[in-house]
């Protein structure tokens, strides 16, 4: 897989980060992926970090090497070897691949004087727990259209209204985001479950930590830490794509990725 043409652009409605995905696989067409944020976040960080995070698991499943025509975090490029080792140990259907880029970066310029922490807010219990337990740490609440709420406009509008109200109540900045990344990075693969017989597994979750991190990577010039609400308890070994062991490995020089602890 080759990812190129990474661009940050300003439209009438959004700050948008886009890329072209060239799939070197018979019967699969090339396609574009995008992330859309409020206009105030333009320009978004033009790095390959979001796309590495989003497509790593898919490339491991397809046994496709991944090359990014752009810059990758030097720290992330090193840590992705550990991520691949964990993923392939947990999920036998995933195989280590080669990852490369045209350049690497160590730091990106920040647009803010103060370090800011963001957390994801869907309205679910995990997100609520993270917000309530870390309310003094959190500055920004991110709500994403295109993950659980994919192509359901009515549910999205209700969720957007309720999460905006929550952010106002807690005096946090609310950032609505839309993306097509989940359904491009993790297309339905009917044989995933069949190949995981005997392994505790949740079919929707293999790419979760990477996809959430990919959204945060777009904001590396605006936030220094992202909290990913925990999907499992720390002692739960029901292997999942978001986990206390692996999520922190997505961290870069600019952005620390941290999982919210779940005790409920």
mmCIF file of C-alpha atoms in Angstrom:
data_model
loop_
_atom_site.group_PDB
_atom_site.id
_atom_site.type_symbol
_atom_site.label_atom_id
_atom_site.label_comp_id
_atom_site.label_asym_id
_atom_site.label_seq_id
_atom_site.Cartn_x
_atom_site.Cartn_y
_atom_site.Cartn_z
ATOM 1 C CA UNK A 1 0.000 0.000 0.000
ATOM 2 C CA UNK A 2 1.239 3.476 -0.882
ATOM 3 C CA UNK A 3 -0.229 6.588 0.715
ATOM 4 C CA UNK A 4 0.512 9.879 -0.990
ATOM 5 C CA UNK A 5 -0.852 13.327 -1.821
ATOM 6 C CA UNK A 6 -1.267 14.206 1.866
ATOM 7 C CA UNK A 7 -2.822 17.675 1.943
ATOM 8 C CA UNK A 8 -4.358 20.073 4.423
ATOM 9 C CA UNK A 9 -6.907 22.335 2.789
ATOM 10 C CA UNK A 10 -9.538 24.836 3.840
ATOM 11 C CA UNK A 11 -13.035 24.436 2.392
ATOM 12 C CA UNK A 12 -16.116 26.601 2.915
ATOM 13 C CA UNK A 13 -17.107 24.440 5.883
ATOM 14 C CA UNK A 14 -14.065 22.560 7.171
ATOM 15 C CA UNK A 15 -10.364 22.269 7.763
ATOM 16 C CA UNK A 16 -9.640 19.022 5.941
ATOM 17 C CA UNK A 17 -6.764 16.559 5.795
ATOM 18 C CA UNK A 18 -6.843 14.208 2.820
ATOM 19 C CA UNK A 19 -4.674 11.501 1.286
ATOM 20 C CA UNK A 20 -4.751 9.110 -1.637
ATOM 21 C CA UNK A 21 -4.494 5.405 -0.862
ATOM 22 C CA UNK A 22 -3.007 3.208 -3.577
ATOM 23 C CA UNK A 23 -3.862 -0.410 -2.881
ATOM 24 C CA UNK A 24 -1.555 -2.880 -4.560
ATOM 25 C CA UNK A 25 -4.101 -5.661 -4.461
ATOM 26 C CA UNK A 26 -6.070 -7.218 -7.302
ATOM 27 C CA UNK A 27 -9.727 -6.268 -7.352
ATOM 28 C CA UNK A 28 -9.362 -3.345 -4.922
ATOM 29 C CA UNK A 29 -9.633 0.198 -6.279
ATOM 30 C CA UNK A 30 -7.558 3.100 -5.028
ATOM 31 C CA UNK A 31 -9.459 5.592 -2.884
ATOM 32 C CA UNK A 32 -9.263 8.872 -0.949
ATOM 33 C CA UNK A 33 -9.510 9.243 2.826
ATOM 34 C CA UNK A 34 -10.321 12.410 4.731
ATOM 35 C CA UNK A 35 -10.663 13.984 8.158
ATOM 36 C CA UNK A 36 -12.759 17.138 8.623
ATOM 37 C CA UNK A 37 -12.424 19.545 11.539
ATOM 38 C CA UNK A 38 -13.758 23.026 12.327
ATOM 39 C CA UNK A 39 -12.128 25.675 10.118
ATOM 40 C CA UNK A 40 -10.191 27.188 13.046
ATOM 41 C CA UNK A 41 -7.829 24.180 13.003
ATOM 42 C CA UNK A 42 -6.488 24.931 9.517
ATOM 43 C CA UNK A 43 -3.829 24.053 8.588
ATOM 44 C CA UNK A 44 -3.829 20.524 9.982
ATOM 45 C CA UNK A 45 -0.511 18.738 10.450
ATOM 46 C CA UNK A 46 0.498 17.364 7.040
ATOM 47 C CA UNK A 47 2.204 14.177 8.233
ATOM 48 C CA UNK A 48 1.764 10.508 7.492
ATOM 49 C CA UNK A 49 1.190 9.726 11.183
ATOM 50 C CA UNK A 50 -2.641 9.562 10.970
ATOM 51 C CA UNK A 51 -2.506 7.211 7.999
ATOM 52 C CA UNK A 52 0.059 4.872 9.509
ATOM 53 C CA UNK A 53 -2.100 4.574 12.616
ATOM 54 C CA UNK A 54 -5.266 3.998 10.612
ATOM 55 C CA UNK A 55 -3.932 1.476 8.078
ATOM 56 C CA UNK A 56 -1.361 -0.541 10.022
ATOM 57 C CA UNK A 57 -3.724 -3.368 11.019
ATOM 58 C CA UNK A 58 -5.320 -3.589 7.574
ATOM 59 C CA UNK A 59 -1.913 -3.850 5.907
ATOM 60 C CA UNK A 60 -0.859 -6.507 8.423
ATOM 61 C CA UNK A 61 -4.009 -8.469 7.614
ATOM 62 C CA UNK A 62 -3.482 -8.171 3.854
ATOM 63 C CA UNK A 63 0.289 -8.734 4.215
ATOM 64 C CA UNK A 64 0.957 -5.527 2.293
ATOM 65 C CA UNK A 65 3.999 -3.391 3.036
ATOM 66 C CA UNK A 66 3.141 0.236 3.758
ATOM 67 C CA UNK A 67 4.980 3.198 2.228
ATOM 68 C CA UNK A 68 4.059 6.793 2.981
ATOM 69 C CA UNK A 69 5.092 9.510 0.550
ATOM 70 C CA UNK A 70 5.462 12.028 3.329
ATOM 71 C CA UNK A 71 6.939 12.452 6.771
ATOM 72 C CA UNK A 72 6.507 10.117 9.739
ATOM 73 C CA UNK A 73 7.314 10.624 13.398
ATOM 74 C CA UNK A 74 10.725 9.127 14.109
ATOM 75 C CA UNK A 75 9.477 7.906 17.489
ATOM 76 C CA UNK A 76 6.343 6.354 16.016
ATOM 77 C CA UNK A 77 8.280 4.654 13.225
ATOM 78 C CA UNK A 78 10.446 2.990 15.851
ATOM 79 C CA UNK A 79 7.593 2.025 18.161
ATOM 80 C CA UNK A 80 5.468 0.560 15.401
ATOM 81 C CA UNK A 81 7.746 -2.474 15.471
ATOM 82 C CA UNK A 82 6.612 -3.141 19.054
ATOM 83 C CA UNK A 83 2.999 -2.588 18.033
ATOM 84 C CA UNK A 84 3.313 -5.136 15.249
ATOM 85 C CA UNK A 85 4.843 -7.670 17.630
ATOM 86 C CA UNK A 86 1.925 -7.302 20.061
ATOM 87 C CA UNK A 87 -0.740 -7.341 17.343
ATOM 88 C CA UNK A 88 0.687 -10.449 15.677
ATOM 89 C CA UNK A 89 1.048 -12.231 19.046
ATOM 90 C CA UNK A 90 -2.553 -11.462 19.985
ATOM 91 C CA UNK A 91 -4.100 -11.979 16.567
ATOM 92 C CA UNK A 92 -2.604 -14.804 14.446
ATOM 93 C CA UNK A 93 -4.239 -13.399 11.317
ATOM 94 C CA UNK A 94 -1.982 -10.327 11.471
ATOM 95 C CA UNK A 95 1.546 -10.514 10.054
ATOM 96 C CA UNK A 96 4.455 -8.048 10.495
ATOM 97 C CA UNK A 97 5.116 -5.844 7.475
ATOM 98 C CA UNK A 98 7.724 -3.363 6.272
ATOM 99 C CA UNK A 99 6.939 0.325 6.838
ATOM 100 C CA UNK A 100 8.757 3.229 5.187
ATOM 101 C CA UNK A 101 8.392 6.933 4.465
ATOM 102 C CA UNK A 102 10.178 9.547 2.382
ATOM 103 C CA UNK A 103 11.262 11.448 5.516
ATOM 104 C CA UNK A 104 10.952 11.519 9.312
ATOM 105 C CA UNK A 105 10.242 14.323 11.783
ATOM 106 C CA UNK A 106 10.965 14.687 15.484
ATOM 107 C CA UNK A 107 8.941 17.763 16.461
ATOM 108 C CA UNK A 108 6.227 19.868 14.912
ATOM 109 C CA UNK A 109 5.609 23.563 15.642
ATOM 110 C CA UNK A 110 2.881 24.147 18.221
ATOM 111 C CA UNK A 111 0.125 26.714 17.700
ATOM 112 C CA UNK A 112 -0.604 27.030 21.429
ATOM 113 C CA UNK A 113 1.496 28.374 24.294
ATOM 114 C CA UNK A 114 -0.013 25.981 26.826
ATOM 115 C CA UNK A 115 -0.128 22.201 26.590
ATOM 116 C CA UNK A 116 -3.667 20.996 25.965
ATOM 117 C CA UNK A 117 -5.251 17.634 26.675
ATOM 118 C CA UNK A 118 -8.121 16.242 24.616
ATOM 119 C CA UNK A 119 -10.434 13.294 25.172
ATOM 120 C CA UNK A 120 -12.999 11.589 22.977
ATOM 121 C CA UNK A 121 -16.647 12.034 23.887
ATOM 122 C CA UNK A 122 -19.340 9.828 22.364
ATOM 123 C CA UNK A 123 -21.783 9.917 25.265
ATOM 124 C CA UNK A 124 -21.002 6.314 26.231
ATOM 125 C CA UNK A 125 -20.039 5.147 29.707
ATOM 126 C CA UNK A 126 -16.310 4.860 28.922
ATOM 127 C CA UNK A 127 -16.139 8.442 27.681
ATOM 128 C CA UNK A 128 -18.176 9.663 30.647
ATOM 129 C CA UNK A 129 -15.898 7.882 33.095
ATOM 130 C CA UNK A 130 -12.793 9.409 31.526
ATOM 131 C CA UNK A 131 -14.308 12.902 31.557
ATOM 132 C CA UNK A 132 -15.508 12.710 35.156
ATOM 133 C CA UNK A 133 -12.302 11.183 36.488
ATOM 134 C CA UNK A 134 -10.011 13.531 34.508
ATOM 135 C CA UNK A 135 -12.158 16.649 34.297
ATOM 136 C CA UNK A 136 -9.395 18.919 35.606
ATOM 137 C CA UNK A 137 -6.969 17.635 32.973
ATOM 138 C CA UNK A 138 -9.197 17.794 29.908
ATOM 139 C CA UNK A 139 -9.368 20.963 27.785
ATOM 140 C CA UNK A 140 -10.943 19.648 24.569
ATOM 141 C CA UNK A 141 -13.674 17.082 23.904
ATOM 142 C CA UNK A 142 -13.693 15.442 20.456
ATOM 143 C CA UNK A 143 -16.819 13.832 19.003
ATOM 144 C CA UNK A 144 -16.434 11.816 15.805
ATOM 145 C CA UNK A 145 -18.953 11.189 13.038
ATOM 146 C CA UNK A 146 -17.882 8.232 10.919
ATOM 147 C CA UNK A 147 -17.073 5.610 13.524
ATOM 148 C CA UNK A 148 -20.000 4.187 15.512
ATOM 149 C CA UNK A 149 -22.321 6.764 13.968
ATOM 150 C CA UNK A 150 -21.432 6.039 10.361
ATOM 151 C CA UNK A 151 -24.090 7.185 7.849
ATOM 152 C CA UNK A 152 -26.806 7.719 10.459
ATOM 153 C CA UNK A 153 -27.476 11.440 10.256
ATOM 154 C CA UNK A 154 -30.317 11.457 12.766
ATOM 155 C CA UNK A 155 -28.259 9.731 15.463
ATOM 156 C CA UNK A 156 -25.265 11.941 14.670
ATOM 157 C CA UNK A 157 -27.269 15.141 15.075
ATOM 158 C CA UNK A 158 -28.635 13.982 18.431
ATOM 159 C CA UNK A 159 -25.183 12.917 19.603
ATOM 160 C CA UNK A 160 -23.655 16.189 18.432
ATOM 161 C CA UNK A 161 -26.266 18.219 20.313
ATOM 162 C CA UNK A 162 -25.876 16.234 23.530
ATOM 163 C CA UNK A 163 -22.056 16.216 23.495
ATOM 164 C CA UNK A 164 -21.979 19.948 22.747
ATOM 165 C CA UNK A 165 -24.206 20.500 25.773
ATOM 166 C CA UNK A 166 -21.926 18.317 27.913
ATOM 167 C CA UNK A 167 -18.873 20.292 26.803
ATOM 168 C CA UNK A 168 -20.595 23.566 27.638
ATOM 169 C CA UNK A 169 -21.599 22.271 31.077
ATOM 170 C CA UNK A 170 -18.001 21.307 31.898
ATOM 171 C CA UNK A 171 -16.605 24.429 30.189
ATOM 172 C CA UNK A 172 -14.561 22.476 27.666
ATOM 173 C CA UNK A 173 -13.911 23.215 24.004
ATOM 174 C CA UNK A 174 -16.028 20.945 21.816
ATOM 175 C CA UNK A 175 -14.535 19.735 18.518
ATOM 176 C CA UNK A 176 -16.814 17.806 16.122
ATOM 177 C CA UNK A 177 -14.933 15.688 13.584
ATOM 178 C CA UNK A 178 -16.083 13.676 10.589
ATOM 179 C CA UNK A 179 -14.085 11.063 8.706
ATOM 180 C CA UNK A 180 -14.418 8.126 6.338
ATOM 181 C CA UNK A 181 -11.361 6.420 7.823
ATOM 182 C CA UNK A 182 -13.009 3.546 9.699
ATOM 183 C CA UNK A 183 -14.777 2.067 6.713
ATOM 184 C CA UNK A 184 -11.794 2.606 4.461
ATOM 185 C CA UNK A 185 -9.170 1.354 6.908
ATOM 186 C CA UNK A 186 -11.212 -1.559 8.241
ATOM 187 C CA UNK A 187 -13.495 -2.844 5.498
ATOM 188 C CA UNK A 188 -15.672 -5.804 6.377
ATOM 189 C CA UNK A 189 -13.616 -8.987 6.145
ATOM 190 C CA UNK A 190 -15.767 -12.056 6.534
ATOM 191 C CA UNK A 191 -12.938 -14.418 7.459
ATOM 192 C CA UNK A 192 -11.448 -12.453 10.351
ATOM 193 C CA UNK A 193 -13.656 -14.191 12.929
ATOM 194 C CA UNK A 194 -13.168 -17.620 11.360
ATOM 195 C CA UNK A 195 -9.401 -17.330 11.623
ATOM 196 C CA UNK A 196 -9.627 -16.266 15.261
ATOM 197 C CA UNK A 197 -11.305 -19.407 16.573
ATOM 198 C CA UNK A 198 -10.059 -20.017 20.107
ATOM 199 C CA UNK A 199 -9.000 -16.404 20.638
ATOM 200 C CA UNK A 200 -11.086 -13.961 22.651
ATOM 201 C CA UNK A 201 -11.939 -11.368 20.057
ATOM 202 C CA UNK A 202 -14.356 -8.558 19.293
ATOM 203 C CA UNK A 203 -14.824 -8.266 15.563
ATOM 204 C CA UNK A 204 -15.223 -4.469 15.377
ATOM 205 C CA UNK A 205 -12.249 -3.564 17.507
ATOM 206 C CA UNK A 206 -8.989 -4.534 15.798
ATOM 207 C CA UNK A 207 -8.317 -1.034 14.458
ATOM 208 C CA UNK A 208 -9.951 1.001 17.254
ATOM 209 C CA UNK A 209 -6.876 2.329 19.054
ATOM 210 C CA UNK A 210 -5.117 3.160 15.803
ATOM 211 C CA UNK A 211 -8.122 4.882 14.252
ATOM 212 C CA UNK A 212 -8.746 7.025 17.340
ATOM 213 C CA UNK A 213 -5.056 7.917 17.488
ATOM 214 C CA UNK A 214 -5.160 8.836 13.807
ATOM 215 C CA UNK A 215 -7.805 11.481 14.491
ATOM 216 C CA UNK A 216 -5.693 12.947 17.296
ATOM 217 C CA UNK A 217 -2.576 13.010 15.084
ATOM 218 C CA UNK A 218 -4.290 15.537 12.846
ATOM 219 C CA UNK A 219 -4.249 17.929 15.829
ATOM 220 C CA UNK A 220 -0.626 17.466 16.897
ATOM 221 C CA UNK A 221 -0.018 21.201 16.571
ATOM 222 C CA UNK A 222 -2.907 21.988 18.929
ATOM 223 C CA UNK A 223 -2.844 19.274 21.617
ATOM 224 C CA UNK A 224 -0.038 17.531 23.476
ATOM 225 C CA UNK A 225 -2.027 14.662 25.021
ATOM 226 C CA UNK A 226 -5.026 12.567 23.983
ATOM 227 C CA UNK A 227 -7.040 10.362 26.331
ATOM 228 C CA UNK A 228 -8.644 7.290 24.769
ATOM 229 C CA UNK A 229 -11.596 6.142 26.907
ATOM 230 C CA UNK A 230 -10.978 2.579 28.030
ATOM 231 C CA UNK A 231 -12.967 -0.123 26.280
ATOM 232 C CA UNK A 232 -11.896 -2.881 28.683
ATOM 233 C CA UNK A 233 -10.838 -3.098 32.292
ATOM 234 C CA UNK A 234 -7.083 -3.086 32.864
ATOM 235 C CA UNK A 235 -7.230 -6.677 34.132
ATOM 236 C CA UNK A 236 -9.429 -7.880 31.254
ATOM 237 C CA UNK A 237 -7.450 -9.959 28.756
ATOM 238 C CA UNK A 238 -10.263 -10.005 26.213
ATOM 239 C CA UNK A 239 -7.842 -8.876 23.511
ATOM 240 C CA UNK A 240 -8.967 -5.756 21.729
ATOM 241 C CA UNK A 241 -7.637 -3.152 19.306
ATOM 242 C CA UNK A 242 -7.585 -0.545 22.070
ATOM 243 C CA UNK A 243 -5.772 -1.589 25.222
ATOM 244 C CA UNK A 244 -3.641 -0.092 27.997
ATOM 245 C CA UNK A 245 -0.640 -2.073 26.725
ATOM 246 C CA UNK A 246 -0.736 -0.833 23.145
ATOM 247 C CA UNK A 247 -2.432 2.572 23.033
ATOM 248 C CA UNK A 248 0.498 4.434 24.615
ATOM 249 C CA UNK A 249 2.779 3.031 21.907
ATOM 250 C CA UNK A 250 1.030 5.298 19.406
ATOM 251 C CA UNK A 251 2.642 8.321 21.091
ATOM 252 C CA UNK A 252 4.859 10.659 19.039
ATOM 253 C CA UNK A 253 7.321 13.410 19.961
ATOM 254 C CA UNK A 254 4.426 15.899 19.919
ATOM 255 C CA UNK A 255 1.508 13.858 21.199
ATOM 256 C CA UNK A 256 1.241 11.549 24.200
ATOM 257 C CA UNK A 257 -1.464 8.911 23.786
ATOM 258 C CA UNK A 258 -2.937 7.658 27.042
ATOM 259 C CA UNK A 259 -5.800 5.287 27.800
ATOM 260 C CA UNK A 260 -8.493 6.252 30.298
ATOM 261 C CA UNK A 261 -8.639 3.685 33.083
ATOM 262 C CA UNK A 262 -11.885 1.710 33.302
ATOM 263 C CA UNK A 263 -13.166 0.457 36.648
ATOM 264 C CA UNK A 264 -16.911 0.389 35.991
#
